[in-house]
XYZ file of C-alpha atoms in Angstrom:
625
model
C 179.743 63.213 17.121
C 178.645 66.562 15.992
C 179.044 69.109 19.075
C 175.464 71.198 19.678
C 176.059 74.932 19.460
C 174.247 76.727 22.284
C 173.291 80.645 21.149
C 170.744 83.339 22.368
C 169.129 85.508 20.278
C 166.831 87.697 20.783
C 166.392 86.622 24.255
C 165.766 82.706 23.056
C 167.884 80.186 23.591
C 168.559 78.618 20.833
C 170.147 74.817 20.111
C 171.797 74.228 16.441
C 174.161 71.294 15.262
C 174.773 70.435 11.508
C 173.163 67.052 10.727
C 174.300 64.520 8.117
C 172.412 61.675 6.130
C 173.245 59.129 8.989
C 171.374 61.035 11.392
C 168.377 62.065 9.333
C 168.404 58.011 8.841
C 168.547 57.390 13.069
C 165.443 60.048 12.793
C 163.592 57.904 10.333
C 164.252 54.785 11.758
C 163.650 55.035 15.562
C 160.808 57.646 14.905
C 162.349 59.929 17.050
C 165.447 62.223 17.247
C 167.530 60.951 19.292
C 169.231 62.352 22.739
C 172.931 63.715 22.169
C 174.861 64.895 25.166
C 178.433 66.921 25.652
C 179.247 66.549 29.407
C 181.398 69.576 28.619
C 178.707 71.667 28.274
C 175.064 70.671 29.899
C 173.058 73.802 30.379
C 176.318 75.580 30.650
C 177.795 72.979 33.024
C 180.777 70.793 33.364
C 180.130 67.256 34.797
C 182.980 65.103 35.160
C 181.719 61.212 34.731
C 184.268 58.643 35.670
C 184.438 55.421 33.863
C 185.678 51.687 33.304
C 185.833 49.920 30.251
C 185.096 45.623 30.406
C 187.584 44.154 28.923
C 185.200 41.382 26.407
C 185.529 41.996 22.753
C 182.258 40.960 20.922
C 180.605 42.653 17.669
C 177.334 43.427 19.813
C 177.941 45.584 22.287
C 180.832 47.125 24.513
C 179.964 47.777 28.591
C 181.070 50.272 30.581
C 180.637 51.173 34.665
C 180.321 54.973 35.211
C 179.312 57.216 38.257
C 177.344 59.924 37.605
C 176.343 62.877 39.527
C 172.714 63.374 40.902
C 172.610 66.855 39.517
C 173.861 65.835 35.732
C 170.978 63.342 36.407
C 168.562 65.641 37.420
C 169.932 68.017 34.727
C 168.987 65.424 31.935
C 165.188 64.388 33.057
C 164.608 68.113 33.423
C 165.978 68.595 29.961
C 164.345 65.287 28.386
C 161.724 63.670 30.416
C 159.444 61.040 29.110
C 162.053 60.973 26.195
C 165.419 59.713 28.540
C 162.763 56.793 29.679
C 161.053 55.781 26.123
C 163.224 52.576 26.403
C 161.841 52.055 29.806
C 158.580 50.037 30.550
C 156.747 52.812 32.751
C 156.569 55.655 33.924
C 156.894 57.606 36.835
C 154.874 55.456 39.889
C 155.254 58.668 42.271
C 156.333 58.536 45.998
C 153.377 55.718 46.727
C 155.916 52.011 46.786
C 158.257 51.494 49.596
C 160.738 51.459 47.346
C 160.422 55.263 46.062
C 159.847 56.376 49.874
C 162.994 54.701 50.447
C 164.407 57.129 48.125
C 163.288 59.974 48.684
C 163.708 59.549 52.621
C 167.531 58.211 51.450
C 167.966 61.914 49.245
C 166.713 64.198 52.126
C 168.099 62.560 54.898
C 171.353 60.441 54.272
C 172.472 62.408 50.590
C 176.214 61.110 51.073
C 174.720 57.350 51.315
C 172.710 57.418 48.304
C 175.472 55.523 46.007
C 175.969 52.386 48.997
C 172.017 52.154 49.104
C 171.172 52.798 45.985
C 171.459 49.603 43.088
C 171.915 51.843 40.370
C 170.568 52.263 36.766
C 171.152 50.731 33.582
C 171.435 52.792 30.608
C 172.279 52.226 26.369
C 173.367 53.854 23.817
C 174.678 54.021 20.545
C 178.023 55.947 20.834
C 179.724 57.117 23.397
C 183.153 59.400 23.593
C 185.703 59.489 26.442
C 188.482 61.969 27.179
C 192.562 61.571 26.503
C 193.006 59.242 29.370
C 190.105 57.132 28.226
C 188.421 56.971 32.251
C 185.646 59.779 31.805
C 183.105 60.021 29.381
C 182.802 63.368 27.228
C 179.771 62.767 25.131
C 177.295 60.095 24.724
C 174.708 59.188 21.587
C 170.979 58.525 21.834
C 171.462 58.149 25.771
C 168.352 55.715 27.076
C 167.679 54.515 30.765
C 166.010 51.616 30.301
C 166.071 50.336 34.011
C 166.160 52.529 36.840
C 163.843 55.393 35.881
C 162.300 55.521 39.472
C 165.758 56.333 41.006
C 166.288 59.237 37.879
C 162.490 60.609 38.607
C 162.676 60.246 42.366
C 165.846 62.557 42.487
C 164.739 64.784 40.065
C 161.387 65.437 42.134
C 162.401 65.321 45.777
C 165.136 67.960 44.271
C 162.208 70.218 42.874
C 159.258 69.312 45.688
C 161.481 69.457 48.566
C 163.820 71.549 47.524
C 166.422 68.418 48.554
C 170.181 69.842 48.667
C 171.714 66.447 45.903
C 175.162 67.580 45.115
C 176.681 64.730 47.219
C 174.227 62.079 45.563
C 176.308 59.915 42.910
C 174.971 57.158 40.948
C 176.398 53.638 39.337
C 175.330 53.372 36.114
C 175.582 49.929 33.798
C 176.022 51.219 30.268
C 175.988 49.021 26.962
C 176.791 50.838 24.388
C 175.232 49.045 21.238
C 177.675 47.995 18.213
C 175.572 46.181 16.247
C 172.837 48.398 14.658
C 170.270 45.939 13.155
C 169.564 44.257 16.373
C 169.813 47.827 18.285
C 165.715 47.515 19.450
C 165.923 43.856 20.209
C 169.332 44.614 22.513
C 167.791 47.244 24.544
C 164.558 45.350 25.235
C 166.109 42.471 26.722
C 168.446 44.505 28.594
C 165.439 46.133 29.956
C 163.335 42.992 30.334
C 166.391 41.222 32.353
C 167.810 44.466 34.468
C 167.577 43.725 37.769
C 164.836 45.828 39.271
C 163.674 48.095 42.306
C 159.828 47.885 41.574
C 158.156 44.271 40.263
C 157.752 45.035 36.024
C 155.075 42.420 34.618
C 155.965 40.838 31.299
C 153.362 43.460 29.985
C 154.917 46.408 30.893
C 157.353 45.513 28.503
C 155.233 46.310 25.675
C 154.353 49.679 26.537
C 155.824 51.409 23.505
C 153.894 49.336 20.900
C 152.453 51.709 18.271
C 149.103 50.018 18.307
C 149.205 50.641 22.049
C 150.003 54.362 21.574
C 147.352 54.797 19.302
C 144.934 53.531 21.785
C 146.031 55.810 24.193
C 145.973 58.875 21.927
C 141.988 58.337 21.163
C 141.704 57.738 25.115
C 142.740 61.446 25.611
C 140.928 63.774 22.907
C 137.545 61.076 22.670
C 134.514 61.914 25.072
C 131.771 60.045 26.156
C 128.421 60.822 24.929
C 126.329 63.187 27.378
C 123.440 60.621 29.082
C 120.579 61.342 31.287
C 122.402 60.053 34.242
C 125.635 62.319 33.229
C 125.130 65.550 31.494
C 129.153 66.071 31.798
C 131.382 64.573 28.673
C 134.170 62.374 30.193
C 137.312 60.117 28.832
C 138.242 56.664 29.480
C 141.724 56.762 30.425
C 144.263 54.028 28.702
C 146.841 53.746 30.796
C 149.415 52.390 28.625
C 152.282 52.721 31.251
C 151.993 51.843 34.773
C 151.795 55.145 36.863
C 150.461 57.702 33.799
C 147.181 58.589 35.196
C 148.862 59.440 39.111
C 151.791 61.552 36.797
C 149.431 63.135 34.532
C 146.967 64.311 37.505
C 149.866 65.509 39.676
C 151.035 67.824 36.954
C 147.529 69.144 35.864
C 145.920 69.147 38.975
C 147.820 71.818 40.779
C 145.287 72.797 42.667
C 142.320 71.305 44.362
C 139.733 72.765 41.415
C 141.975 71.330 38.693
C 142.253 68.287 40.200
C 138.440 68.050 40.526
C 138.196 69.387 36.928
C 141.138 66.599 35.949
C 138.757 64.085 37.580
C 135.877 65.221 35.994
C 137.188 64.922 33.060
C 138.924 61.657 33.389
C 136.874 60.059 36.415
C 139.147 57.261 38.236
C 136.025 54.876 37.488
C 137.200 54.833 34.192
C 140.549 54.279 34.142
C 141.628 51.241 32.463
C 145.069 49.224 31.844
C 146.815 47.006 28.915
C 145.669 43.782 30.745
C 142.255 45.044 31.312
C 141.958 46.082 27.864
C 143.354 42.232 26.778
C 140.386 40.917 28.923
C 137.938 43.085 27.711
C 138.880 42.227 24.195
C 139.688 38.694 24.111
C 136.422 37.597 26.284
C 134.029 39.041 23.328
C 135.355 37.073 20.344
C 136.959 33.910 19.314
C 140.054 33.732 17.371
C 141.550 31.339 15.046
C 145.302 31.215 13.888
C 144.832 28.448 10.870
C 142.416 25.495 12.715
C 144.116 26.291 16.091
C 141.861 28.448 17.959
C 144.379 31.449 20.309
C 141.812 33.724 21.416
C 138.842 32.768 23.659
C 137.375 33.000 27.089
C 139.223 29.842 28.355
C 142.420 32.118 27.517
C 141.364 35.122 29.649
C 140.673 32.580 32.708
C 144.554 31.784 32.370
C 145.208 34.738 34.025
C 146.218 38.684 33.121
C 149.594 38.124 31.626
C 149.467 34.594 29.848
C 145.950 36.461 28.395
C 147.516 39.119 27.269
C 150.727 37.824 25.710
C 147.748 36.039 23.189
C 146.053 39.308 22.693
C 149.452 41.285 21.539
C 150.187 38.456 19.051
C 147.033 37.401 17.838
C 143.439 40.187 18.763
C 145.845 43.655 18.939
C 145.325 45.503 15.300
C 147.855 47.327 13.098
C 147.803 51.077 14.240
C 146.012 51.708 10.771
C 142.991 49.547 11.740
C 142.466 51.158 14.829
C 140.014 54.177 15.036
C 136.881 55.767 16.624
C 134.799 52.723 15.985
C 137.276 50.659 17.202
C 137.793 52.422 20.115
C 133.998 53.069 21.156
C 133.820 49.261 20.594
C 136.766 48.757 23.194
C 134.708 51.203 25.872
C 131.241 49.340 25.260
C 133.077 46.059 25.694
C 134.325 47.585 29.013
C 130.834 48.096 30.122
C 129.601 45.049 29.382
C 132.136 43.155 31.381
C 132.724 45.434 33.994
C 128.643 45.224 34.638
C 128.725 41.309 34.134
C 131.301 41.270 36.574
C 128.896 43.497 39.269
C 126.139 41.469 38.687
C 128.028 38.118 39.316
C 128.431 39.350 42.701
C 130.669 38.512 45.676
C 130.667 37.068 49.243
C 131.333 41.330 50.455
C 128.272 42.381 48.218
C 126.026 39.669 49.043
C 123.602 37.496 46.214
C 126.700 36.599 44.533
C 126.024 33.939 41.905
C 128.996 31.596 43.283
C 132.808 31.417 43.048
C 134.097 30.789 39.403
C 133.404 34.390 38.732
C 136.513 35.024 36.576
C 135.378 31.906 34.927
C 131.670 32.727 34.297
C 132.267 36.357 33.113
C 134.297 36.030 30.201
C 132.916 32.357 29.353
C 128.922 34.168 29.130
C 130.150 37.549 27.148
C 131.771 35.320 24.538
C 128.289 33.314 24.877
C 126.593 36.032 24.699
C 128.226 37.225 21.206
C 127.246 34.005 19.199
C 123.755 33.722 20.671
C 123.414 37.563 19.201
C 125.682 35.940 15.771
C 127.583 39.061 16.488
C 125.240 42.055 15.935
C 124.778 42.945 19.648
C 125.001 46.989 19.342
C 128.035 47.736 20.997
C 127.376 51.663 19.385
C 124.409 51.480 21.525
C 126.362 50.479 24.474
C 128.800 53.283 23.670
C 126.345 56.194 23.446
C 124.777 55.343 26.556
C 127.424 54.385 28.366
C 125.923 51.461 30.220
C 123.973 48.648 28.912
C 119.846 48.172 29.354
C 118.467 46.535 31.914
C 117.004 44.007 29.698
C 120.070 42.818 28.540
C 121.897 43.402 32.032
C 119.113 40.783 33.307
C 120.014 38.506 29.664
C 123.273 38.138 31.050
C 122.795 37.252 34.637
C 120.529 34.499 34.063
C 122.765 33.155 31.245
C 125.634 33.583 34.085
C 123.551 31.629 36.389
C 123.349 29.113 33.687
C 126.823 28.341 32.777
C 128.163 28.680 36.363
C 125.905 25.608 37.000
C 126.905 23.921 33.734
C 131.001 24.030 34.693
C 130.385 22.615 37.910
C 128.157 19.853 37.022
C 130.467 18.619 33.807
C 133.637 19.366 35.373
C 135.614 15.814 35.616
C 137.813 17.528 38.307
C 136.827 19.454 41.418
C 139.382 22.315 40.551
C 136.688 23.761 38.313
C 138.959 26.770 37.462
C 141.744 24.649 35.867
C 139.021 22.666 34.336
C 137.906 26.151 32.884
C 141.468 27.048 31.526
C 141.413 24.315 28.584
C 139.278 24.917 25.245
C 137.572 21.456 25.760
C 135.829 23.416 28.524
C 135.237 26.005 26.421
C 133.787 23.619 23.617
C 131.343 22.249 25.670
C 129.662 25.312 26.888
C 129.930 26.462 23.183
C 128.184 23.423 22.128
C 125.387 23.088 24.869
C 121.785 24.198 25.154
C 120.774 26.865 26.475
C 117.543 28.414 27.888
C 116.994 32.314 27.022
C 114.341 34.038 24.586
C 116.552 36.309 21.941
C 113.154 38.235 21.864
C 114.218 39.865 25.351
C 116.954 41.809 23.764
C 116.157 42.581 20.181
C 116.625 46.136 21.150
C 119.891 45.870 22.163
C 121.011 44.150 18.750
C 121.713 46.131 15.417
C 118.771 47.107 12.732
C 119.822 46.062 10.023
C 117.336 48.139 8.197
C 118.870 50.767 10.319
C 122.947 49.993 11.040
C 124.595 52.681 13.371
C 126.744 55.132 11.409
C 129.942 54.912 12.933
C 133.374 57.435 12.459
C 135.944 55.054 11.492
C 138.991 57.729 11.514
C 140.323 60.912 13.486
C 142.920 62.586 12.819
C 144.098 62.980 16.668
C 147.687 64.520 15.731
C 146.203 67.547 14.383
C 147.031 69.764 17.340
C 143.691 71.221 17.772
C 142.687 69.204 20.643
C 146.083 69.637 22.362
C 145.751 73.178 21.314
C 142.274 73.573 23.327
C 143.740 71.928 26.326
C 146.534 73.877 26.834
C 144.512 77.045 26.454
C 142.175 75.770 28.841
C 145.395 75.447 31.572
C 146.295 79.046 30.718
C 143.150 80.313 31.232
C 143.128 78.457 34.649
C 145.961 80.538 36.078
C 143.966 83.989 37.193
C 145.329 87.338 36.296
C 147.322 87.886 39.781
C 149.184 84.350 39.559
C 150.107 85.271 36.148
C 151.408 88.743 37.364
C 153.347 87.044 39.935
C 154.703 84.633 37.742
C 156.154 87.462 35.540
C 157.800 88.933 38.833
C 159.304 85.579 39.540
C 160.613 84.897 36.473
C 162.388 88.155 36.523
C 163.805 88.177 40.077
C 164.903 84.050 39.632
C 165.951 84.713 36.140
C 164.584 81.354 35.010
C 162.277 82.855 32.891
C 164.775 85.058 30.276
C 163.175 87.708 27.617
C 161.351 88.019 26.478
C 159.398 85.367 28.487
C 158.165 87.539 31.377
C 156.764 90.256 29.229
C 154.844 87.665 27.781
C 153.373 86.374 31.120
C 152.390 90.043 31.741
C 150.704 89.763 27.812
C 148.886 86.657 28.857
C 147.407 88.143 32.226
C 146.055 91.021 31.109
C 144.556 88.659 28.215
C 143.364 86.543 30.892
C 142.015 89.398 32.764
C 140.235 90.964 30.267
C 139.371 87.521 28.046
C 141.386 88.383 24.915
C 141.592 85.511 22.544
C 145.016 83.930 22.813
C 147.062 83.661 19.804
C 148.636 80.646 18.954
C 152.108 82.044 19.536
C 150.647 83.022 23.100
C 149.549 79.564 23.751
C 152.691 77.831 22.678
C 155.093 80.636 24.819
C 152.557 80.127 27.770
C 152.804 76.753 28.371
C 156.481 77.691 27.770
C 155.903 79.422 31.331
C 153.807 77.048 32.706
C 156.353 73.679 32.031
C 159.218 76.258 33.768
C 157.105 76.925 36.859
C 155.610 73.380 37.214
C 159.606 72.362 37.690
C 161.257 74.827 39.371
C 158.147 76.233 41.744
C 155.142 74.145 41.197
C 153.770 75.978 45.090
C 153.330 79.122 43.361
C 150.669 77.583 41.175
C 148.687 76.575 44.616
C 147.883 79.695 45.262
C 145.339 79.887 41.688
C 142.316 79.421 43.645
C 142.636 81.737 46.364
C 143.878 84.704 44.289
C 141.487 83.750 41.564
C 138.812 84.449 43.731
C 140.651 87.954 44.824
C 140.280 88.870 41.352
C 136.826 87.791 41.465
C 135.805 90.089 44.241
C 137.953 92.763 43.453
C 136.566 92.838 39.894
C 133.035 93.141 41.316
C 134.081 95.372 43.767
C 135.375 97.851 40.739
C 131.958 97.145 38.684
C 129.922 98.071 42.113
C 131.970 101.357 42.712
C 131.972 102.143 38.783
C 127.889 102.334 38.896
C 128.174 104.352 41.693
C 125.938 101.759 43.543
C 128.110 102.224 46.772
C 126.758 105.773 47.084
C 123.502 104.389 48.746
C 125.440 103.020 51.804
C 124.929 105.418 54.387
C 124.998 105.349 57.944
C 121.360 105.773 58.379
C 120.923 102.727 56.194
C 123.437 100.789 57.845
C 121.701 101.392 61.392
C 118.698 100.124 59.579
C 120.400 96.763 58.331
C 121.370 96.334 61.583
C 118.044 96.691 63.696
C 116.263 95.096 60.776
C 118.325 91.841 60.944
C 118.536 91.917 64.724
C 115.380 90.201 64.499
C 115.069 88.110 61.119
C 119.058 86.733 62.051
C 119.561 86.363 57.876
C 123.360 87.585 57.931
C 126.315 85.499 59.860
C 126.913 86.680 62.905
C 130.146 87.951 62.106
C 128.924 90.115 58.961
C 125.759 91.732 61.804
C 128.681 92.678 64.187
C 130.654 94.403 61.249
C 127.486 96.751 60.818
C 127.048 97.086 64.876
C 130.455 98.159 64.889
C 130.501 100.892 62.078
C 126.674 101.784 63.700
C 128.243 102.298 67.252
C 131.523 104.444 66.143
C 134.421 101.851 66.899
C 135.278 101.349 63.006
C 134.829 104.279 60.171
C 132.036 103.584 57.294
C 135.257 102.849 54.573
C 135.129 102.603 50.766
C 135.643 99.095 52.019
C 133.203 98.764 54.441
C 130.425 100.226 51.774
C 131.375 97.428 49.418
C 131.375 94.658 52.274
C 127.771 96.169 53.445
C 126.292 96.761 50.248
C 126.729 92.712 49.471
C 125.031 92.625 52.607
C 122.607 94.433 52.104
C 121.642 92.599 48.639
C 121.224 89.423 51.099
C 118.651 91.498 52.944
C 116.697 92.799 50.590
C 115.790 88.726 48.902
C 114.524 88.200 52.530
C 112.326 90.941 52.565
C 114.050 94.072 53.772
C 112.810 97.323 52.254
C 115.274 99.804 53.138
């Protein structure tokens, strides 16, 4: 293994290693570079990481037991992140399960316990290279945790939220180091898939990392919703590809309570939607066939979220190249159509409901619904108003009605939900009857005189979007935060040069809306990553000195028009008789004036600015002094 040469110059930090054609091959083929690390030197640290070697000789892999310390631990998801976990089936799920509580309470309270309490994690990775005596491991290649990501993120966090003392937490860690290159991805996954675990992983979170998936969830975060008349806002369906993304994502960017109601603006909880949601969604609109053998179909989705969705990643999930705007606008109006279906089935809470097979009915009348149509329903339609019309939402309850009747009545068993789970169920709706008039929702179908022009590809990796977002967080921070930031940076020395002088560039930008370069973006969310980990409370105080800016800012526009110079004591005396009677101020605000009136507190610069806010109140009820 190369070593990586640690320099500053100019003030930046700077990482360099010389690279040969095996690694720019690793690169290509794991679409990634991957994670090299010299115990020796880790940020400038030496962590000692004890060892044992099993004695089995195979060609696949060899195994090794190590303890490692919580810092070094720490050290590494500081340095890496989502990257030490991209192995892993999730991420983060935040201090909500017992389990992580159990953590955290184990960290704060009991430190020296942690390793007797604590199962450890399992870890892989390509190379690995111990010292002299062969019991302590010096470096390690393409490092990977793929189970036990909760108990690296849960130290990591109560270290930086609650400023947990972890220098006596030690951890066991289970690491395969992988021999046999070609079957490298397949390895890992099933070490993953069969680690013992501290939170319950469905069969689906396993899957998390497939490209197709990724894509998805890259369109989910730069693709709004059409403004409507019932929502003049633009919002985003969030694809949670990994369990635990949306609670991670709005922790970080909602640090304080008006970015977290901007975050939820933006991506309302309503529409938040998982992998085996999106299976459902998806498999319930269409049939499909695999050579005569039909795999996809709404007797599949009744079979439950993960037998459904194993079908849907091998048989209705596109290559990555297939999927685009259209497709995913198509995704969103399928969404809405089930998600209403499902509302107007009912239940025995809501009241009306139609009866008890609906997880039956739902997907069995949407799939109904798309060969009575012959497939030309207008999902675009569906997209750009985000909701469906009341003439088909109506279409579909009576045709729900319908085919809840027909499974109960031709059902040769009384467990009409198993009966439901086999395509000859399936069939026999398909085949039957039924009573509707198409004529009810020709609107809702496509023109073809007129087809929908649809945007079949984005580039989303552009950067312009991300670009705009992160401006938009920069922005957030007001001038004072920004200044204070600067001073923290210096006195803490986490931020080195020239990083605070450009915090003090961006304020003043801020304060006196500058545009922002694109060398000022990328350097200030620089800033921003350092002060979300090592202080995120100092960003709680945005809204309360943003609005000090605010008011001083007016207060220096007031006094630079010389509009202050009208506040005199006679006037005051006058506000103060005059709203006596009309009671228009808060009581507090009257006494301010009584006080300044009677001689117990001096007419200030202050005071005039206070009073003449006051006395613009007054005057829009009437007062004419």
């Amino acid at each position: 293994m190369v070593n990586i040469k640690v320099i500053s110059i100019s003030g930046y930090t700077v990482f360099y290693r010389i690279i040969d054609i095996d690694f720019l091959y690793k690169i290509s083929e794991q679409s990634r570079v991957p994670i090299e690390l010299d115990f020796d030197n880790l940020d400038g640290k030496h962590f000692e990481i004890p060892c044992l070697s099993a004695n089995i000789g195979n060609s696949d892999y060899e195994a090794y037991i190590a303890i490692i310390p919580g810092e070094c631990l720490a050290t590494l998801y500081h340095n890496y992140g989502a990257r030490l976990l991209e192995q892993n089936v999730r991420s983060f799920l935040q201090f909500t399960g017992k389990i992580n509580k159990g953590i955290r309470k184990t960290i704060n309270e009991e430190p020296h316990m942690f390793l007797a309490f604590n199962n450890g994690i399992a870890a892989t990775a390509d190379h690995i290279v111990l010292d002299k005596t062969g019991r302590f491991i010096k470096q390690i290649s393409n490092l990977q945790i793929v189970n036990g990501g909760q108990t690296t993120a849960s130290i990591y966090n109560t270290a930086r939220k609650d400023k947990a003392d972890i220098s006596q937490i030690y951890v066991q860690v289970k690491l395969s180091v992988i021999k046999d290159s070609e079957q490298y991805a397949n390895i890992v996954s099933r070490i993953s898939q069969y680690a013992n675990t501290q939170n319950k992983v469905n069969d689906a979170d396993f899957t998390a990392n497939n490209p197709a998936l990724i894509e998805i969830e890259k369109l989910s975060r730069y693709i709004l919703s059409p403004v409507t008349l019932e929502n003049n806002v633009p919002t985003s369906w969030f694809f949670e590809r990994a369990r635990g993304q949306y609670k991670t994502l709005r922790s970080k960017e909602g640090f304080t309570k008006s970015r977290q109601i901007a975050f939820e603006l933006k991506y309302p909880k309503s529409q938040v939607f998982t992998k085996v949601e999106l299976a459902k969604y998806v498999n319930a609109w269409q049939e499909v066939y695999s050579g005569k053998s039909m795999v996809i179909g709404p007797h599949i989705v009744v079979r439950g979220n993960e037998k459904n969705y194993a079908r849907f990643m091998n048989y209705n999930l596109p290559e990555v190249r297939y999927i685009d705007v259209a497709y995913f606008e198509d995704i969103i109006a399928k969404a809405i159509l089930f998600r209403t279906a499902d509302k107007r089935y009912g239940t025995k809470v809501s009241g009306n409901h139609i009866g008890e097979l609906k997880q039956v009915v739902v997907p069995y009348t949407l799939s109904l619904l798309n060969i009575i149509t012959k497939g030309q329903l207008d999902l675009y339609k569906i997209w750009k108003n985000q909701r469906i019309s009341l003439e088909l939402s109506d279409f579909i309850y009576e045709l729900m009605k319908q085919v809840n009747q027909f499974i109960i009545d031709k059902s040769p068993v009384s467990h009409y939900i198993e009966w439901a789970k086999k395509e000859e169920c399936w069939l026999m709706v398909k085949g039957n009857k039924w009573s509707y008039n198409i004529a009810d929702i020709n609107a809702d179908c496509i023109d073809e005189n007129n087809p929908p022009k649809r945007i079949h590809k984005v580039d989303v990796e552009n950067g312009e979007a991300d670009r705009q977002h992160q401006e938009e967080i920069l922005k957030s921070i007001p001038f004072s935060l920004w200044k204070k930031i600067e001073e923290w940076g210096r006195d803490t020395g986490i931020l080195e040069a020239p990083y605070p002088t450009v915090a003090s560039d961006i304020a003043y930008k801020v304060k006196n809306g500058r545009k922002f370069l694109d060398s000022d973006v990328t350097r200030g969310i620089a800033i921003y990553e350092k002060v979300w980990q090592y202080n995120p409370d100092l960003l709680e105080e945005a809204d309360v000195l943003a609005e000090k800016d605010r008011l001083a800012n007016e207060q220096k526009a007031i006094s630079s028009d010389n509009k202050l110079a009208e506040i005199t004591l006679d006037l005051v005396q006058q506000m103060v008789e005059w709203d006596k009677r009309k009671r228009i101020l808060e009581d507090w605000k009257w006494k301010a004036m009584k006080d300044v009136v009677d001689g117990k507190k001096e007419l200030s610069e202050r005071m005039k600015y206070a009073f003449y806010l006051n006395l613009q109140i007054l005057r829009k009820k009437g007062f004419q002094g």
